[in-house]
mmCIF file of C-alpha atoms in Angstrom:
data_model
loop_
_atom_site.group_PDB
_atom_site.id
_atom_site.type_symbol
_atom_site.label_atom_id
_atom_site.label_comp_id
_atom_site.label_asym_id
_atom_site.label_seq_id
_atom_site.Cartn_x
_atom_site.Cartn_y
_atom_site.Cartn_z
ATOM 1 C CA MET A 1 112.043 107.411 127.739
ATOM 2 C CA SER A 2 111.855 110.378 124.439
ATOM 3 C CA THR A 3 109.576 109.587 122.000
ATOM 4 C CA SER A 4 108.480 111.817 118.746
ATOM 5 C CA ILE A 5 105.631 110.975 115.508
ATOM 6 C CA ILE A 6 106.782 111.407 112.627
ATOM 7 C CA GLU A 7 103.545 111.535 109.962
ATOM 8 C CA LYS A 8 102.713 111.490 106.044
ATOM 9 C CA THR A 9 101.169 110.655 102.774
ATOM 10 C CA ILE A 10 102.355 110.005 100.287
ATOM 11 C CA ILE A 11 100.348 110.145 96.676
ATOM 12 C CA ARG A 12 101.718 107.655 94.294
ATOM 13 C CA PRO A 13 99.611 106.548 90.440
ATOM 14 C CA VAL A 14 101.478 102.600 91.397
ATOM 15 C CA GLU A 15 99.398 99.178 92.365
ATOM 16 C CA LYS A 16 98.387 98.775 96.163
ATOM 17 C CA GLU A 17 99.908 95.601 95.371
ATOM 18 C CA LEU A 18 103.084 95.804 94.376
ATOM 19 C CA VAL A 19 103.169 98.591 97.239
ATOM 20 C CA TYR A 20 101.801 96.469 100.418
ATOM 21 C CA ARG A 21 104.237 93.893 98.624
ATOM 22 C CA LEU A 22 108.054 96.279 98.716
ATOM 23 C CA LEU A 23 107.068 98.092 101.580
ATOM 24 C CA TYR A 24 107.621 94.466 104.019
ATOM 25 C CA ASP A 25 110.422 93.061 101.568
ATOM 26 C CA VAL A 26 112.709 95.233 103.428
ATOM 27 C CA ALA A 27 115.732 93.674 100.718
ATOM 28 C CA THR A 28 114.683 94.629 98.195
ATOM 29 C CA LEU A 29 113.403 98.393 99.943
ATOM 30 C CA PHE A 30 116.585 99.208 101.486
ATOM 31 C CA SER A 31 118.677 98.546 98.660
ATOM 32 C CA SER A 32 117.336 100.515 96.716
ATOM 33 C CA ILE A 33 117.591 103.672 98.740
ATOM 34 C CA LYS A 34 121.127 105.119 98.086
ATOM 35 C CA SER A 35 121.793 106.181 101.442
ATOM 36 C CA PHE A 36 121.625 102.567 103.042
ATOM 37 C CA ARG A 37 124.942 100.534 102.467
ATOM 38 C CA LEU A 38 122.885 96.573 102.733
ATOM 39 C CA THR A 39 125.264 94.099 104.835
ATOM 40 C CA ALA A 40 123.446 91.488 105.372
ATOM 41 C CA ARG A 41 120.142 89.763 105.123
ATOM 42 C CA ASN A 42 117.780 86.771 106.514
ATOM 43 C CA LEU A 43 114.609 85.784 104.225
ATOM 44 C CA GLU A 44 113.958 83.703 106.542
ATOM 45 C CA VAL A 45 112.842 85.672 109.636
ATOM 46 C CA ASN A 46 112.490 89.349 106.923
ATOM 47 C CA GLU A 47 115.326 90.722 108.474
ATOM 48 C CA ILE A 48 118.487 92.664 107.470
ATOM 49 C CA SER A 49 121.651 94.498 108.787
ATOM 50 C CA GLY A 50 123.900 97.342 107.222
ATOM 51 C CA TYR A 51 124.788 100.928 107.281
ATOM 52 C CA TRP A 52 122.784 104.501 107.186
ATOM 53 C CA ALA A 53 125.050 106.747 105.970
ATOM 54 C CA GLU A 54 124.510 110.633 107.016
ATOM 55 C CA ARG A 55 126.969 112.958 104.932
ATOM 56 C CA SER A 56 127.603 117.033 105.201
ATOM 57 C CA LEU A 57 129.619 119.166 104.425
ATOM 58 C CA PHE A 58 132.714 117.746 106.069
ATOM 59 C CA ALA A 59 132.072 114.670 106.942
ATOM 60 C CA GLY A 60 130.337 111.655 106.669
ATOM 61 C CA VAL A 61 128.923 109.648 109.533
ATOM 62 C CA SER A 62 127.647 105.539 108.895
ATOM 63 C CA LEU A 63 125.244 104.395 111.756
ATOM 64 C CA PRO A 64 124.370 101.023 111.946
ATOM 65 C CA ILE A 65 121.118 99.900 111.514
ATOM 66 C CA LYS A 66 118.723 96.676 111.725
ATOM 67 C CA VAL A 67 115.192 96.617 109.662
ATOM 68 C CA LYS A 68 113.556 93.963 109.641
ATOM 69 C CA GLY A 69 109.014 94.205 108.462
ATOM 70 C CA GLU A 70 105.871 92.699 108.975
ATOM 71 C CA VAL A 71 102.513 92.416 107.890
ATOM 72 C CA ILE A 72 99.449 93.820 110.756
ATOM 73 C CA SER A 73 96.739 93.664 108.258
ATOM 74 C CA GLU A 74 95.853 93.238 104.415
ATOM 75 C CA ASP A 75 96.295 96.708 104.523
ATOM 76 C CA THR A 76 99.491 97.998 107.355
ATOM 77 C CA VAL A 77 103.424 96.571 106.754
ATOM 78 C CA VAL A 78 105.593 97.747 109.969
ATOM 79 C CA ASN A 79 109.733 98.572 109.424
ATOM 80 C CA HIS A 80 110.969 98.328 112.791
ATOM 81 C CA LEU A 81 114.524 99.644 112.665
ATOM 82 C CA GLU A 82 117.432 99.544 115.833
ATOM 83 C CA SER A 83 120.076 101.235 116.117
ATOM 84 C CA GLN A 84 122.685 102.916 118.443
ATOM 85 C CA GLY A 85 120.454 104.837 120.614
ATOM 86 C CA PHE A 86 117.997 104.379 119.183
ATOM 87 C CA LYS A 87 114.438 102.401 117.880
ATOM 88 C CA ALA A 88 111.754 103.552 115.231
ATOM 89 C CA ARG A 89 109.067 102.073 113.826
ATOM 90 C CA ILE A 90 107.385 102.822 110.853
ATOM 91 C CA GLU A 91 103.853 101.914 109.597
ATOM 92 C CA TYR A 92 102.265 102.172 106.635
ATOM 93 C CA LYS A 93 98.258 102.032 105.692
ATOM 94 C CA ILE A 94 98.160 101.215 101.781
ATOM 95 C CA VAL A 95 94.857 102.275 100.904
ATOM 96 C CA PRO A 96 94.191 102.283 97.051
ATOM 97 C CA VAL A 97 91.836 104.931 96.267
ATOM 98 C CA PHE A 98 91.014 105.595 92.504
ATOM 99 C CA TYR A 99 93.724 106.923 90.158
ATOM 100 C CA ALA A 100 96.510 106.430 92.416
ATOM 101 C CA VAL A 101 97.559 104.410 95.787
ATOM 102 C CA HIS A 102 97.370 106.701 99.636
ATOM 103 C CA ILE A 103 99.624 105.688 101.561
ATOM 104 C CA ASN A 104 99.337 106.931 105.485
ATOM 105 C CA VAL A 105 102.750 106.870 107.567
ATOM 106 C CA ARG A 106 103.699 106.891 110.638
ATOM 107 C CA GLY A 107 107.570 106.623 112.440
ATOM 108 C CA GLN A 108 107.161 106.816 116.567
ATOM 109 C CA CYS A 109 111.432 106.451 117.414
ATOM 110 C CA GLU A 110 112.075 106.353 120.251
ATOM 111 C CA GLY A 111 115.327 107.119 122.633
ATOM 112 C CA ASP A 112 117.583 109.694 120.271
ATOM 113 C CA THR A 113 114.925 110.845 118.996
ATOM 114 C CA SER A 114 117.323 113.926 116.921
ATOM 115 C CA THR A 115 118.625 111.583 114.809
ATOM 116 C CA CYS A 116 116.045 109.269 114.656
ATOM 117 C CA THR A 117 113.689 111.660 113.363
ATOM 118 C CA ARG A 118 116.443 112.774 110.650
ATOM 119 C CA ILE A 119 117.144 109.441 109.619
ATOM 120 C CA VAL A 120 113.852 108.951 109.268
ATOM 121 C CA ASN A 121 112.831 112.092 107.166
ATOM 122 C CA SER A 122 115.386 111.635 104.930
ATOM 123 C CA PHE A 123 114.274 107.833 104.444
ATOM 124 C CA LEU A 124 111.313 108.605 103.687
ATOM 125 C CA LYS A 125 111.780 111.036 101.142
ATOM 126 C CA GLU A 126 113.405 109.173 99.241
ATOM 127 C CA LEU A 127 110.440 105.965 99.297
ATOM 128 C CA GLU A 128 108.810 108.480 97.891
ATOM 129 C CA ASN A 129 111.130 109.152 95.038
ATOM 130 C CA LEU A 130 111.420 105.838 94.660
ATOM 131 C CA LEU A 131 107.677 104.777 94.562
ATOM 132 C CA LYS A 132 107.809 106.798 91.157
ATOM 133 C CA LYS A 133 109.921 103.846 90.003
ATOM 134 C CA PRO A 134 109.163 100.882 92.350
ATOM 135 C CA PRO A 135 111.379 97.883 91.937
ATOM 136 C CA GLN A 136 109.629 94.509 91.664
ATOM 137 C CA PRO A 137 109.940 92.592 95.480
ATOM 138 C CA VAL A 138 111.113 89.441 96.075
ATOM 139 C CA LEU A 139 109.735 87.988 98.839
ATOM 140 C CA THR A 140 105.230 87.871 99.321
ATOM 141 C CA PRO A 141 103.506 88.703 102.395
ATOM 142 C CA PRO A 142 102.488 86.160 104.378
ATOM 143 C CA LYS A 143 98.628 86.223 104.896
ATOM 144 C CA PRO A 144 97.963 88.830 108.147
ATOM 145 C CA ALA A 145 96.848 86.089 111.943
ATOM 146 C CA PRO A 146 93.716 87.061 112.290
ATOM 147 C CA ARG A 147 91.791 89.728 114.636
ATOM 148 C CA ALA A 148 91.034 88.694 117.781
ATOM 149 C CA GLN A 149 86.893 88.439 119.028
ATOM 150 C CA PRO A 150 86.883 89.641 121.869
ATOM 151 C CA ALA A 151 85.120 87.869 124.113
ATOM 152 C CA LYS A 152 80.767 89.486 124.407
ATOM 153 C CA PRO A 153 80.307 89.483 128.398
ATOM 154 C CA ALA A 154 77.098 86.800 129.268
ATOM 155 C CA ALA A 155 74.107 89.172 129.384
ATOM 156 C CA PRO A 156 72.583 89.680 133.139
ATOM 157 C CA PRO A 157 70.120 87.469 134.327
ATOM 158 C CA GLN A 158 66.842 89.188 133.581
ATOM 159 C CA PRO A 159 64.000 90.386 136.344
ATOM 160 C CA PRO A 160 61.366 89.246 136.575
ATOM 161 C CA ALA A 161 58.610 91.326 134.462
ATOM 162 C CA VAL A 162 56.473 93.509 136.408
ATOM 163 C CA LYS A 163 53.487 94.996 135.094
ATOM 164 C CA PRO A 164 53.835 98.906 134.056
ATOM 165 C CA PRO A 165 51.400 101.224 135.812
ATOM 166 C CA GLN A 166 48.752 102.662 133.291
ATOM 167 C CA LEU A 167 49.741 106.693 131.933
ATOM 168 C CA ALA A 168 47.851 108.948 131.101
ATOM 169 C CA SER A 169 50.161 110.000 128.630
ATOM 170 C CA GLN A 170 51.905 108.519 125.948
ATOM 171 C CA PRO A 171 55.613 108.889 126.096
ATOM 172 C CA PRO A 172 57.797 110.446 123.345
ATOM 173 C CA PRO A 173 58.996 108.377 120.057
ATOM 174 C CA ALA A 174 62.598 107.385 120.808
ATOM 175 C CA THR A 175 65.169 109.968 118.788
ATOM 176 C CA ARG A 176 66.417 108.161 116.098
ATOM 177 C CA GLU A 177 70.412 107.549 114.552
ATOM 178 C CA VAL A 178 71.629 110.739 112.284
ATOM 179 C CA VAL A 179 71.867 110.114 109.136
ATOM 180 C CA PRO A 180 74.506 111.523 107.409
ATOM 181 C CA ASP A 181 74.442 113.608 103.949
ATOM 182 C CA VAL A 182 76.605 112.111 101.853
ATOM 183 C CA SER A 183 76.619 113.635 99.203
ATOM 184 C CA ARG A 184 79.746 115.639 100.735
ATOM 185 C CA PHE A 185 81.657 113.699 100.429
ATOM 186 C CA PHE A 186 81.496 112.778 96.869
ATOM 187 C CA ASP A 187 85.310 114.328 96.525
ATOM 188 C CA GLU A 188 88.437 110.935 95.785
ATOM 189 C CA VAL A 189 90.149 113.609 98.935
ATOM 190 C CA ALA A 190 87.304 112.637 101.409
ATOM 191 C CA ILE A 191 86.722 109.784 100.713
ATOM 192 C CA ALA A 192 90.727 109.312 101.443
ATOM 193 C CA MET A 193 90.973 110.917 104.306
ATOM 194 C CA MET A 194 87.634 108.397 105.956
ATOM 195 C CA LEU A 195 89.668 105.282 104.340
ATOM 196 C CA PHE A 196 92.509 107.231 105.950
ATOM 197 C CA ASN A 197 90.389 106.289 109.400
ATOM 198 C CA SER A 198 88.489 103.559 109.221
ATOM 199 C CA GLU A 199 88.806 100.001 109.371
ATOM 200 C CA LEU A 200 88.799 96.927 107.412
ATOM 201 C CA ILE A 201 86.038 94.697 107.928
ATOM 202 C CA SER A 202 85.434 92.072 105.072
ATOM 203 C CA VAL A 203 86.287 90.900 101.677
ATOM 204 C CA GLY A 204 84.289 89.429 98.939
ATOM 205 C CA GLU A 205 83.642 89.382 95.382
ATOM 206 C CA LEU A 206 80.913 89.310 93.559
ATOM 207 C CA GLU A 207 80.937 86.589 90.411
ATOM 208 C CA PRO A 208 79.079 87.170 87.220
ATOM 209 C CA PRO A 209 75.808 87.769 86.131
ATOM 210 C CA TRP A 210 75.384 89.350 89.903
ATOM 211 C CA ALA A 211 72.319 92.089 91.301
ATOM 212 C CA VAL A 212 73.281 94.128 93.463
ATOM 213 C CA SER A 213 70.985 92.532 95.571
ATOM 214 C CA THR A 214 73.345 89.865 96.163
ATOM 215 C CA LEU A 215 75.831 92.576 96.829
ATOM 216 C CA MET A 216 73.596 94.003 99.477
ATOM 217 C CA GLU A 217 73.222 91.039 100.896
ATOM 218 C CA GLY A 218 77.261 90.425 101.637
ATOM 219 C CA ILE A 219 77.185 94.433 103.742
ATOM 220 C CA LYS A 220 74.062 93.726 105.447
ATOM 221 C CA GLU A 221 75.752 90.123 107.164
ATOM 222 C CA LYS A 222 78.296 92.828 108.840
ATOM 223 C CA ALA A 223 75.638 95.125 110.120
ATOM 224 C CA GLY A 224 76.805 93.445 113.476
ATOM 225 C CA SER A 225 80.519 94.918 113.249
ATOM 226 C CA LEU A 226 79.611 98.335 110.823
ATOM 227 C CA SER A 227 76.570 99.497 114.451
ATOM 228 C CA GLN A 228 80.262 100.189 116.291
ATOM 229 C CA TYR A 229 81.210 102.641 112.950
ATOM 230 C CA LYS A 230 79.739 106.013 112.113
ATOM 231 C CA LEU A 231 79.313 104.729 108.475
ATOM 232 C CA GLY A 232 80.233 101.935 106.284
ATOM 233 C CA LEU A 233 81.920 102.091 103.025
ATOM 234 C CA VAL A 234 82.437 99.560 100.331
ATOM 235 C CA THR A 235 84.555 100.285 97.938
ATOM 236 C CA LEU A 236 84.274 97.822 93.761
ATOM 237 C CA LYS A 237 87.272 97.511 92.375
ATOM 238 C CA ASP A 238 88.531 96.463 88.943
ATOM 239 C CA ASP A 239 90.368 97.787 85.487
ATOM 240 C CA GLY A 240 88.605 100.786 85.250
ATOM 241 C CA VAL A 241 86.735 100.682 87.879
ATOM 242 C CA ASP A 242 86.347 102.632 91.093
ATOM 243 C CA ILE A 243 83.035 102.258 92.833
ATOM 244 C CA VAL A 244 82.541 103.398 96.571
ATOM 245 C CA VAL A 245 79.310 102.901 97.988
ATOM 246 C CA PHE A 246 77.861 104.410 100.913
ATOM 247 C CA VAL A 247 76.122 102.774 103.578
ATOM 248 C CA ASP A 248 74.498 103.388 107.047
ATOM 249 C CA GLN A 249 75.653 101.855 110.292
ATOM 250 C CA ARG A 250 72.724 99.350 109.025
ATOM 251 C CA GLY A 251 74.098 98.241 105.999
ATOM 252 C CA GLU A 252 71.763 100.550 104.866
ATOM 253 C CA PRO A 253 73.041 102.391 101.185
ATOM 254 C CA LEU A 254 73.359 105.534 101.019
ATOM 255 C CA GLY A 255 75.117 106.440 98.243
ATOM 256 C CA LEU A 256 77.452 105.987 94.930
ATOM 257 C CA PHE A 257 80.403 107.278 94.312
ATOM 258 C CA GLY A 258 83.719 107.223 91.522
ATOM 259 C CA ARG A 259 84.623 106.078 87.750
ATOM 260 C CA ILE A 260 83.933 103.541 85.291
ATOM 261 C CA GLU A 261 86.511 103.995 82.642
ATOM 262 C CA SER A 262 86.292 107.211 81.968
ATOM 263 C CA SER A 263 82.560 108.310 83.187
ATOM 264 C CA VAL A 264 82.173 109.696 87.147
ATOM 265 C CA ILE A 265 79.017 107.843 88.221
ATOM 266 C CA ARG A 266 77.446 109.325 91.308
ATOM 267 C CA GLY A 267 73.965 109.189 92.746
ATOM 268 C CA ALA A 268 71.364 108.279 95.775
ATOM 269 C CA GLN A 269 70.277 105.207 97.040
ATOM 270 C CA SER A 270 68.006 104.581 94.075
ATOM 271 C CA ASP A 271 70.609 105.489 91.617
ATOM 272 C CA LEU A 272 72.924 101.665 93.323
ATOM 273 C CA ASN A 273 71.187 99.696 89.654
ATOM 274 C CA LEU A 274 73.632 101.239 88.312
ATOM 275 C CA LEU A 275 76.135 99.042 89.502
ATOM 276 C CA GLU A 276 73.817 95.786 87.899
ATOM 277 C CA LYS A 277 73.715 98.014 84.794
ATOM 278 C CA TYR A 278 77.118 98.298 84.095
ATOM 279 C CA LEU A 279 79.015 96.366 86.308
ATOM 280 C CA SER A 280 77.698 92.567 86.627
ATOM 281 C CA THR A 281 79.148 90.914 83.462
ATOM 282 C CA ARG A 282 82.473 91.751 85.799
ATOM 283 C CA ARG A 283 83.647 89.662 88.166
ATOM 284 C CA ILE A 284 84.532 92.212 91.037
ATOM 285 C CA ALA A 285 85.942 93.007 94.425
ATOM 286 C CA TYR A 286 84.448 94.590 97.249
ATOM 287 C CA ARG A 287 86.114 95.521 100.515
ATOM 288 C CA ILE A 288 83.967 97.004 104.085
ATOM 289 C CA TRP A 289 84.905 98.788 106.071
ATOM 290 C CA GLY A 290 84.047 100.538 108.763
ATOM 291 C CA VAL A 291 84.700 104.352 108.996
ATOM 292 C CA ARG A 292 85.903 105.767 113.169
ATOM 293 C CA GLN A 293 86.282 109.770 111.901
ATOM 294 C CA LEU A 294 84.105 111.249 109.648
ATOM 295 C CA PRO A 295 86.064 114.522 107.949
ATOM 296 C CA PRO A 296 84.420 118.082 108.472
#
């Protein structure tokens, strides 16, 4: 069966929660799309039926389509589309980056890829315009199912200890992990690219008054997970606050970049006290991300 891939990034200055709920609530979403005519809905399973209208200079064609919305994670939603001759899966990864929400869209078509690709591209174009002034969704997305943790293999039996022979020369020192210079990532576009290539490890909240040490304890608790990635990002958000703390694979801080109100904040590991100085009286939500691929 032939397949095709459609990828697109949409950036809009709207709240992440609103976009997340709207993309899940397919009845509200597709009834706001001009090319779609809704004929039936099932709110219990978040599924709708309707017709997609394709118009040309000489005639119009309506294709019956079923759409279902699904939650994958706290930042990822999927729409499943099915029609005569094709199926489509449209995945949205929604990441708030400073003043805007970045929506990384990946559509996959199976079957009649020509028709499917044309409809998905047309839908995404209308979606991009719709998000300039999005409607209020009705449904509340369910909490995503927890990700299954891979089973740890049993440790092999240890061989009996053998006293090593005495060597005349000392072995060379072990190679140290290369720590990236994170100052080259002090840019909103670079951070957005990394978040798109990252996985959410954990979420938390800092209750005032809090100290930087409290935040670092929460990060280092996830050092086992962070060790699987090239870099860690910790995003801190509140009204007027958008900060990213860069950490290494052990959870040690490398630097920070972001905004507090209208002021740009950037600094090295030693500047983390700025967080405590300006934000310790606020309730701050934070997320820990593992970055698999760094920008060039």
